[in-house]
Amino acid sequence: MDIPRHWRLKKQRYALMGEVCGHCDAKLFPPRDICPECGEEAKTLFQFSGRGEVYSHTTVYDPPQGYESQAPYTLAMVKLEEGPLVTAQLTDLGEQEAEIGMPVEMVTRLLRSATDERGLLVYGYKFRPAVAG
Amino acid sequence: MTESNQIHDHEHETARLLKPQNPVGIVGYGAYVPRYRLPAKEVSRVWTNGTGGLPILEKSVPGSDEDVATMSIEAARNALGRAQIAPTEIRAVWVGSESHPYAVKPTSTIVAEAIGAVPSTQAADWEFACKAGTEAMVAAMGVVGSGMMGYAMAIGMDTAQGRPGDALEYTAGAGGAAFIIGPADKALAEIESTYSFVTDTPDFWRRAYQKYPEHGHRFTGEPAYFKHITSAGEAMFEATGTKAEDYKFAVFHQPNTKFPQRAGAMLGFTPEQIETGLLVPRIGNTYSGAAIIGLTAILDIAEPGDRIMLVSFGSGAGSDAMVLRVTDNIKGKPQLATKTEDYIARRTEIDYAEYVRMRGKLTMK
């Protein structure tokens, strides 16, 4: 059972909650308590804006178990406005093609479809093309 | 017959308005509509060889990774963006829906966690067919208006169900809205009063463990929708001493295009007063979200001083009527989050086959 893992990661998964280094001001995602830039302790929570752009992307046609209903889907490395590079699914592309440099925003979505009708629904961050307005 | 055993005729009872002790209003609001659209003519093509009448133009369809929890989270974030308050100031997160993802486990705790309103908060899921959202709003008015809480969030959101080929499949859409209720002096629209009209009327239901609801066909009209909407609206006119022309906008529950147009006319509203909030032709019936997402489209363009009448309807059955007055605080607020019309304009048309796949109607086992 992976219930404890999903529960432990919910803040970062639902809302892109990371950390900020009090020494060099680097923004950390995922949170890891030690700043990768300066090696000092970094435990202050930091709420990322969710805005960023596509750094690179690929399409998955042969999905792992639990993701079949969404295939084919696009995975991207997203460069967040605050610095970190995050790997996540792109969603709501519609007829749009993913492009490097495309502005995207974070949304909370079902990560894994409930193929097991009795199991937990797992939610987390994905990115979609930024909506006008 | 003595006075004590007379049968009380509630239908002719003078309306008793609900007004909180302290004035309250909408401090922040947010809408959400998924990207995909299924034209009604597609349903007609598959099930009636294209001969069926079309109750709307098209309906919104959620992506395969969307449900009432994810859609509520987005509307809630939009409401927070406009309210400009800390999420920890919200002391209740209430989600009204008839498509909660779990049978047992609250949608509201997922939403509260995602927006950062935990742990000092109430959280509960509400259900009253299509008026669960306004029911939660009335409760929020009560807890804020009594001084128990500074702010409470009420959401109405649905991914509505319709049996393949049924009349409901043409219209059962997806979307809704979130509202942060707070003190009137901070509100962009004060909710001056509310009134509810409720009877036991079996027009629509879904039994436990059933995927799709049943409905009473023509019975859903006169004794259900029209009776409750017009009774609540007329009671509101009488109790507040207002008439249709005193309002800039009116918005009603909208299961199809004709019903709210006719209910509006019965109450004396002009087509101009209801057109801004009449979104059903382009997004379908969003059930718990239907009347209140219309309200968000109105708030997106409203001016200080505008008066708005909202009347929801939930099968089973009941209507909540509300009278709102837009305040000076509305200025600059709509731009702080994605507007309702921007969500509607974000549109990708799908065909019936894609719809069947997205909505999980294909049997894989």
Coordinates of C-alpha atoms in Angstrom, one line a residue:
Chain A
M1 CA 0.0 0.0 0.0
D2 CA 1.3 3.4 -0.9
I3 CA -1.2 5.5 1.1
P4 CA 1.5 6.9 3.5
R5 CA 3.6 8.1 0.5
H6 CA 0.7 9.9 -1.2
W7 CA -0.3 11.4 2.2
R8 CA 3.2 12.6 2.9
L9 CA 3.6 14.3 -0.5
K10 CA 0.2 16.0 -0.7
K11 CA 1.3 19.6 -0.1
Q12 CA 3.9 19.5 -2.9
R13 CA 1.6 17.5 -5.2
Y14 CA -1.6 19.4 -4.8
A15 CA -0.2 23.0 -4.8
L16 CA 3.5 23.0 -5.8
M17 CA 4.6 23.8 -2.2
G18 CA 8.4 23.9 -2.1
E19 CA 11.0 25.6 0.0
V20 CA 13.2 28.7 -0.1
C21 CA 16.8 28.9 1.1
G22 CA 17.2 31.5 3.9
H23 CA 20.9 31.9 3.0
C24 CA 21.0 32.3 -0.8
D25 CA 17.3 32.7 -1.6
A26 CA 17.2 29.8 -4.0
K27 CA 13.7 28.3 -4.5
L28 CA 13.6 24.5 -4.1
F29 CA 11.2 22.0 -5.7
P30 CA 10.7 19.3 -4.7
P31 CA 11.4 20.3 -1.1
R32 CA 14.5 18.6 0.2
D33 CA 15.5 20.7 3.3
I34 CA 19.1 21.2 2.1
C35 CA 19.8 23.9 -0.5
P36 CA 21.4 22.4 -3.6
E37 CA 22.9 25.8 -4.5
C38 CA 24.8 26.6 -1.2
G39 CA 24.5 23.4 0.9
E40 CA 22.9 25.2 3.8
E41 CA 19.7 24.2 5.6
A42 CA 16.5 25.3 3.7
K43 CA 13.3 24.5 5.5
T44 CA 11.1 27.5 5.0
L45 CA 8.0 26.6 3.0
F46 CA 7.5 28.5 -0.3
Q47 CA 4.4 28.6 -2.5
F48 CA 5.3 28.5 -6.2
S49 CA 3.2 30.6 -8.5
G50 CA 2.6 27.7 -10.9
R51 CA 3.7 29.7 -13.9
G52 CA 6.5 28.5 -16.2
E53 CA 7.4 27.5 -19.7
V54 CA 8.0 24.2 -21.5
Y55 CA 11.7 23.4 -21.5
S56 CA 11.4 20.1 -23.3
H57 CA 8.7 17.5 -24.0
T58 CA 7.9 14.0 -25.2
T59 CA 4.8 11.9 -25.9
V60 CA 4.0 8.6 -24.1
Y61 CA 2.2 6.1 -26.3
D62 CA 3.0 3.0 -24.1
P63 CA 1.9 4.1 -20.6
P64 CA 2.7 2.3 -17.3
Q65 CA -0.1 0.7 -15.4
G66 CA -2.7 3.1 -14.1
Y67 CA -2.2 5.7 -16.9
E68 CA -3.7 3.7 -19.8
S69 CA -6.9 5.8 -20.0
Q70 CA -4.9 9.0 -20.6
A71 CA -2.5 7.7 -23.3
P72 CA -1.2 9.1 -25.5
Y73 CA -0.1 11.9 -23.3
T74 CA 2.6 14.5 -23.2
L75 CA 5.3 14.7 -20.5
A76 CA 7.2 17.9 -20.2
M77 CA 10.1 19.4 -18.3
V78 CA 8.7 22.8 -17.1
K79 CA 11.0 25.6 -16.2
L80 CA 9.2 27.3 -13.3
E81 CA 9.2 31.1 -13.1
E82 CA 11.1 30.9 -9.8
G83 CA 13.8 28.7 -11.3
P84 CA 13.4 24.9 -10.7
L85 CA 12.8 22.5 -13.5
V86 CA 9.9 20.1 -12.9
T87 CA 8.8 17.0 -14.8
A88 CA 5.0 16.7 -15.2
Q89 CA 2.3 15.8 -17.6
L90 CA 0.9 18.5 -19.9
T91 CA -2.9 18.4 -20.0
D92 CA -5.8 20.2 -21.8
L93 CA -3.7 20.5 -24.9
G94 CA -6.8 19.9 -27.1
E95 CA -5.6 20.4 -30.7
Q96 CA -2.5 22.4 -29.6
E97 CA 1.0 20.9 -30.1
A98 CA 3.4 21.1 -27.2
E99 CA 6.2 23.5 -28.0
I100 CA 9.5 24.5 -26.3
G101 CA 9.0 27.9 -24.7
M102 CA 5.2 27.5 -24.5
P103 CA 3.8 29.4 -21.4
V104 CA 2.1 27.0 -19.1
E105 CA 0.4 27.1 -15.7
M106 CA -0.1 24.5 -12.9
V107 CA -3.4 22.8 -12.4
T108 CA -4.2 20.0 -9.9
R109 CA -5.6 17.0 -11.7
L110 CA -6.1 13.2 -11.2
L111 CA -2.7 11.8 -11.7
R112 CA -3.6 8.2 -11.8
S113 CA -6.9 6.9 -13.1
A114 CA -8.7 4.6 -10.7
T115 CA -8.3 1.4 -12.7
D116 CA -8.9 -0.3 -9.4
E117 CA -12.4 0.8 -8.6
R118 CA -11.7 0.4 -4.9
G119 CA -8.5 2.3 -4.7
L120 CA -7.4 5.8 -3.7
L121 CA -7.7 8.6 -6.2
V122 CA -4.3 10.3 -6.5
Y123 CA -4.3 14.0 -7.3
G124 CA -1.3 16.2 -8.2
Y125 CA 0.2 18.9 -10.4
K126 CA 0.1 19.0 -14.1
F127 CA 0.6 21.9 -16.5
R128 CA -1.6 23.3 -19.2
P129 CA -1.3 26.0 -21.8
A130 CA -1.8 29.3 -20.0
V131 CA -5.4 30.5 -20.3
A132 CA -5.9 34.0 -21.6
G133 CA -7.5 36.5 -19.2
Chain B
M1 CA -61.8 23.2 13.2
T2 CA -59.6 24.9 15.8
E3 CA -56.7 27.0 14.8
S4 CA -54.2 24.4 16.1
N5 CA -55.3 21.6 13.8
Q6 CA -55.8 23.6 10.7
I7 CA -53.6 22.4 7.8
H8 CA -51.1 25.1 7.1
D9 CA -51.1 26.0 3.4
H10 CA -47.4 26.7 3.0
E11 CA -47.7 27.6 -0.6
H12 CA -49.6 30.8 0.3
E13 CA -47.5 31.6 3.3
T14 CA -46.0 35.1 3.2
A15 CA -42.4 34.8 2.4
R16 CA -40.1 35.0 5.3
L17 CA -36.7 36.4 4.2
L18 CA -33.5 35.0 5.6
K19 CA -31.2 37.9 6.6
P20 CA -28.1 37.4 8.6
Q21 CA -27.5 39.5 11.8
N22 CA -24.5 41.2 10.3
P23 CA -24.6 42.0 6.6
V24 CA -22.6 39.7 4.3
G25 CA -21.6 39.4 0.7
I26 CA -19.4 37.8 -1.9
V27 CA -15.8 38.8 -1.2
G28 CA -14.3 36.6 -4.0
Y29 CA -15.7 34.4 -6.8
G30 CA -14.3 32.0 -9.3
A31 CA -15.6 29.9 -12.2
Y32 CA -14.4 26.8 -13.9
V33 CA -15.4 25.2 -17.2
P34 CA -13.5 22.3 -18.8
R35 CA -12.0 22.7 -22.3
Y36 CA -13.9 20.1 -24.3
R37 CA -17.3 20.6 -26.0
L38 CA -19.7 18.0 -27.3
P39 CA -22.2 19.5 -29.8
A40 CA -25.8 18.4 -29.1
K41 CA -26.1 17.4 -32.8
E42 CA -23.5 14.7 -32.2
V43 CA -25.8 13.1 -29.6
S44 CA -28.7 13.4 -32.0
R45 CA -26.6 11.9 -34.9
V46 CA -25.8 8.8 -32.9
W47 CA -29.1 8.2 -31.2
T48 CA -31.9 9.7 -33.4
N49 CA -30.3 9.7 -36.8
G50 CA -30.1 13.4 -36.5
T51 CA -33.8 13.9 -36.1
G52 CA -33.9 14.8 -32.4
G53 CA -34.6 18.3 -31.2
L54 CA -31.6 20.2 -29.8
P55 CA -32.1 21.7 -26.3
I56 CA -28.7 23.5 -26.4
L57 CA -25.9 24.1 -28.9
E58 CA -23.1 22.2 -27.1
K59 CA -22.1 21.0 -23.6
S60 CA -18.8 21.1 -21.7
V61 CA -17.0 17.8 -21.1
P62 CA -14.3 17.2 -18.5
G63 CA -11.0 15.8 -19.5
S64 CA -10.2 12.3 -18.4
D65 CA -8.1 13.7 -15.5
E66 CA -10.8 16.0 -14.2
D67 CA -13.5 15.5 -11.5
V68 CA -15.4 17.6 -9.1
A69 CA -12.4 17.8 -6.7
T70 CA -10.0 19.1 -9.4
M71 CA -12.6 21.5 -10.9
S72 CA -13.5 22.8 -7.4
I73 CA -9.8 23.4 -6.6
E74 CA -9.5 25.6 -9.7
A75 CA -12.6 27.6 -9.1
A76 CA -11.6 28.0 -5.4
R77 CA -8.1 29.3 -6.5
N78 CA -9.9 31.9 -8.7
A79 CA -12.1 33.0 -5.9
L80 CA -9.1 33.3 -3.6
G81 CA -7.3 35.4 -6.3
R82 CA -10.2 37.8 -6.3
A83 CA -10.8 37.9 -2.5
Q84 CA -7.1 38.6 -1.9
I85 CA -7.2 37.1 1.6
A86 CA -5.0 34.4 3.2
P87 CA -6.5 30.9 2.7
T88 CA -6.2 30.3 6.4
E89 CA -8.8 33.0 7.0
I90 CA -11.4 30.7 5.4
R91 CA -13.0 28.8 8.2
A92 CA -15.4 26.6 6.1
V93 CA -14.9 24.8 2.7
W94 CA -18.2 23.4 1.5
V95 CA -18.6 21.6 -1.8
G96 CA -22.1 21.0 -3.3
S97 CA -22.3 18.4 -6.0
E98 CA -24.1 15.3 -7.2
S99 CA -20.9 13.9 -8.7
H100 CA -18.5 13.7 -5.7
P101 CA -15.6 11.5 -6.7
Y102 CA -15.9 9.3 -3.7
A103 CA -19.1 7.8 -2.2
V104 CA -17.4 8.1 1.2
K105 CA -14.5 10.6 1.7
P106 CA -15.1 14.3 1.5
T107 CA -14.3 16.3 -1.7
S108 CA -14.0 19.3 0.6
T109 CA -10.9 18.1 2.5
I110 CA -9.1 17.7 -0.8
V111 CA -10.1 21.2 -1.9
A112 CA -9.2 22.7 1.5
E113 CA -5.8 21.0 1.5
A114 CA -5.0 22.2 -2.1
I115 CA -5.9 25.8 -1.4
G116 CA -4.1 25.9 2.0
A117 CA -7.2 26.4 4.2
V118 CA -6.4 23.4 6.5
P119 CA -6.4 22.5 9.3
S120 CA -8.6 25.1 11.2
T121 CA -11.6 24.8 9.0
Q122 CA -15.0 23.2 8.6
A123 CA -15.3 20.9 5.6
A124 CA -18.3 19.0 4.2
D125 CA -19.9 17.9 1.0
W126 CA -23.4 19.0 0.2
E127 CA -26.0 17.3 -1.9
F128 CA -29.4 18.7 -3.1
A129 CA -29.5 17.8 -6.8
C130 CA -28.8 21.0 -8.7
K131 CA -29.1 23.4 -5.7
A132 CA -26.4 22.0 -3.4
G133 CA -24.2 25.0 -4.3
T134 CA -26.7 27.7 -3.3
E135 CA -27.6 25.7 -0.2
A136 CA -24.0 25.9 0.9
M137 CA -24.0 29.6 0.1
V138 CA -27.0 30.2 2.4
A139 CA -25.2 28.2 5.2
A140 CA -22.1 30.3 4.6
M141 CA -24.2 33.5 4.9
G142 CA -25.4 32.2 8.3
V143 CA -22.0 31.4 9.8
V144 CA -20.5 34.6 8.6
G145 CA -23.5 36.7 9.4
S146 CA -23.7 35.4 13.0
G147 CA -20.0 36.3 13.6
M148 CA -18.9 32.7 14.0
M149 CA -16.5 33.0 11.0
G150 CA -14.8 35.8 9.1
Y151 CA -15.0 33.9 5.8
A152 CA -16.6 30.8 4.4
M153 CA -16.3 29.2 1.0
A154 CA -19.2 27.6 -0.8
I155 CA -18.8 25.7 -4.1
G156 CA -21.3 24.3 -6.5
M157 CA -19.6 22.0 -9.1
D158 CA -20.7 19.0 -11.2
T159 CA -19.6 16.5 -13.9
A160 CA -23.2 15.7 -14.6
Q161 CA -24.4 12.2 -15.6
G162 CA -26.7 11.3 -18.4
R163 CA -27.5 7.8 -19.6
P164 CA -26.4 7.3 -23.2
G165 CA -29.2 8.2 -25.6
D166 CA -31.3 9.8 -22.8
A167 CA -32.7 13.3 -23.1
L168 CA -30.2 14.3 -20.3
E169 CA -27.2 13.2 -22.4
Y170 CA -27.7 16.3 -24.6
T171 CA -27.3 18.7 -21.8
A172 CA -25.4 17.1 -18.8
G173 CA -22.4 19.3 -18.7
A174 CA -19.4 20.1 -16.4
G175 CA -18.4 23.2 -14.5
G176 CA -19.3 25.4 -11.6
A177 CA -18.3 28.2 -9.3
A178 CA -16.8 29.0 -5.9
F179 CA -17.7 31.9 -3.7
I180 CA -16.0 33.3 -0.6
I181 CA -18.7 34.8 1.7
G182 CA -17.5 37.5 4.1
P183 CA -18.5 40.8 5.7
A184 CA -20.5 43.1 3.5
D185 CA -18.1 46.0 3.9
K186 CA -15.4 43.9 2.1
A187 CA -17.8 42.4 -0.4
L188 CA -17.8 43.0 -4.1
A189 CA -21.6 42.2 -4.0
E190 CA -23.7 42.2 -0.9
I191 CA -26.2 39.4 -0.6
E192 CA -29.1 41.4 0.9
S193 CA -31.4 38.5 1.6
T194 CA -32.3 35.0 0.6
Y195 CA -35.5 32.9 0.6
S196 CA -36.0 29.2 0.0
F197 CA -39.0 27.3 -1.3
V198 CA -38.9 23.6 -0.8
T199 CA -41.4 20.7 -1.2
D200 CA -41.1 16.9 -1.7
T201 CA -41.5 16.7 -5.5
P202 CA -40.2 13.5 -7.2
D203 CA -39.0 15.0 -10.6
F204 CA -35.5 13.5 -10.8
W205 CA -33.4 11.1 -8.7
R206 CA -30.5 8.7 -8.7
R207 CA -30.7 5.6 -6.4
A208 CA -27.7 4.4 -4.5
Y209 CA -25.1 2.5 -6.7
Q210 CA -26.8 3.6 -9.9
K211 CA -24.6 5.4 -12.5
Y212 CA -27.3 7.4 -14.2
P213 CA -30.3 9.4 -12.8
E214 CA -33.9 8.9 -13.7
H215 CA -36.3 11.7 -14.4
G216 CA -40.1 12.3 -14.6
H217 CA -40.0 13.5 -18.3
R218 CA -42.6 16.3 -18.6
F219 CA -43.2 16.2 -14.8
T220 CA -39.8 17.9 -14.5
G221 CA -41.4 21.1 -15.9
E222 CA -44.6 22.5 -14.4
P223 CA -44.8 21.0 -10.9
A224 CA -41.0 21.0 -10.4
Y225 CA -38.8 23.6 -12.1
F226 CA -41.4 26.3 -12.9
K227 CA -43.4 26.0 -9.7
H228 CA -40.4 26.3 -7.4
I229 CA -38.5 28.9 -9.4
T230 CA -41.5 31.2 -9.8
S231 CA -42.7 30.7 -6.2
A232 CA -39.3 31.6 -4.8
G233 CA -38.9 34.6 -7.2
E234 CA -42.4 35.9 -6.5
A235 CA -42.0 35.5 -2.8
M236 CA -38.8 37.4 -3.0
F237 CA -40.4 40.3 -5.0
E238 CA -43.2 40.5 -2.4
A239 CA -41.0 40.4 0.7
T240 CA -38.5 42.9 -0.6
G241 CA -41.1 45.1 -2.3
T242 CA -39.3 44.9 -5.7
K243 CA -40.3 44.2 -9.3
A244 CA -38.4 42.7 -12.2
E245 CA -37.5 46.1 -13.6
D246 CA -35.6 46.9 -10.4
Y247 CA -32.9 44.4 -11.3
K248 CA -30.1 44.8 -13.9
F249 CA -29.6 41.1 -14.2
A250 CA -31.4 37.9 -13.3
V251 CA -30.1 34.3 -13.4
F252 CA -31.8 31.0 -12.9
H253 CA -31.0 27.3 -12.8
Q254 CA -30.7 26.4 -16.5
P255 CA -31.2 22.7 -17.4
N256 CA -31.8 23.7 -21.1
T257 CA -32.2 27.0 -23.0
K258 CA -36.0 27.2 -22.9
F259 CA -36.7 26.6 -19.2
P260 CA -34.9 29.7 -17.8
Q261 CA -36.1 31.9 -20.7
R262 CA -39.7 30.9 -19.8
A263 CA -39.2 31.2 -16.1
G264 CA -37.7 34.6 -16.6
A265 CA -40.6 35.8 -18.7
M266 CA -43.1 34.4 -16.1
L267 CA -41.4 36.6 -13.5
G268 CA -41.5 39.6 -15.8
F269 CA -37.8 39.7 -16.7
T270 CA -36.8 40.8 -20.3
P271 CA -34.4 38.7 -22.4
E272 CA -31.8 41.4 -21.9
Q273 CA -31.8 40.9 -18.2
I274 CA -31.2 37.2 -18.4
E275 CA -28.8 36.8 -21.4
T276 CA -25.5 37.5 -19.6
G277 CA -26.1 34.7 -17.1
L278 CA -27.6 32.3 -19.6
L279 CA -24.6 30.1 -20.3
V280 CA -26.4 26.7 -20.8
P281 CA -26.6 26.9 -24.7
R282 CA -22.8 27.0 -24.8
I283 CA -21.7 24.9 -21.8
G284 CA -24.7 22.7 -21.0
N285 CA -26.4 22.1 -17.7
T286 CA -23.7 22.2 -15.0
Y287 CA -26.2 21.0 -12.3
S288 CA -25.0 22.3 -8.9
G289 CA -22.9 24.9 -10.8
A290 CA -25.6 26.1 -13.3
A291 CA -27.2 29.1 -11.7
I292 CA -24.1 30.2 -9.9
I293 CA -21.7 30.0 -12.8
G294 CA -24.2 32.3 -14.6
L295 CA -23.7 34.7 -11.6
T296 CA -20.0 34.7 -12.1
A297 CA -20.4 35.7 -15.8
I298 CA -22.6 38.6 -14.5
L299 CA -20.1 39.7 -11.8
D300 CA -17.4 39.7 -14.5
I301 CA -19.2 42.7 -16.2
A302 CA -21.3 44.2 -13.4
E303 CA -21.1 47.8 -12.3
P304 CA -21.4 49.2 -8.7
G305 CA -25.1 49.6 -7.8
D306 CA -26.4 46.8 -10.1
R307 CA -29.0 44.6 -8.5
I308 CA -29.1 40.9 -9.3
M309 CA -31.7 38.3 -8.6
L310 CA -30.5 34.6 -8.6
V311 CA -32.9 31.7 -8.3
S312 CA -31.5 28.1 -8.2
F313 CA -33.5 24.9 -8.5
G314 CA -32.7 21.5 -7.2
S315 CA -34.8 18.5 -8.0
G316 CA -36.5 16.7 -5.2
A317 CA -37.3 19.8 -5.0
G318 CA -36.5 23.3 -4.0
S319 CA -35.3 26.8 -5.1
D320 CA -33.1 29.3 -3.3
A321 CA -33.6 32.9 -4.3
M322 CA -31.0 35.6 -3.5
V323 CA -31.0 39.3 -4.0
L324 CA -27.5 40.8 -4.5
R325 CA -26.3 44.4 -4.9
V326 CA -22.9 45.0 -6.5
T327 CA -20.6 47.4 -4.5
D328 CA -17.7 49.7 -5.4
N329 CA -15.3 46.9 -4.4
I330 CA -16.1 45.2 -7.7
K331 CA -13.7 47.5 -9.5
G332 CA -10.6 45.7 -10.7
K333 CA -11.8 42.3 -9.2
P334 CA -12.8 40.5 -12.4
Q335 CA -9.3 40.9 -13.9
L336 CA -7.7 39.1 -10.9
A337 CA -8.6 35.6 -12.2
T338 CA -9.7 33.9 -15.4
K339 CA -13.1 35.2 -16.4
T340 CA -16.0 32.9 -17.1
E341 CA -16.2 33.9 -20.8
D342 CA -12.5 33.2 -21.2
Y343 CA -13.1 29.6 -20.0
I344 CA -16.0 29.3 -22.4
A345 CA -13.9 30.6 -25.3
R346 CA -11.2 28.0 -24.5
R347 CA -12.9 25.4 -26.6
T348 CA -12.0 22.1 -28.3
E349 CA -14.8 20.3 -30.0
I350 CA -15.0 16.5 -29.7
D351 CA -17.1 13.9 -31.4
Y352 CA -19.3 11.3 -29.7
A353 CA -16.5 8.6 -29.8
E354 CA -14.0 10.8 -28.0
Y355 CA -16.7 11.8 -25.5
V356 CA -17.5 8.1 -24.8
R357 CA -13.8 7.5 -24.1
M358 CA -13.2 10.6 -22.0
R359 CA -16.3 9.9 -19.8
G360 CA -15.3 6.3 -19.2
K361 CA -18.3 4.9 -20.9
L362 CA -16.3 2.2 -22.7
T363 CA -16.3 -1.2 -20.9
M364 CA -12.7 -2.4 -20.6
K365 CA -13.5 -5.6 -18.6

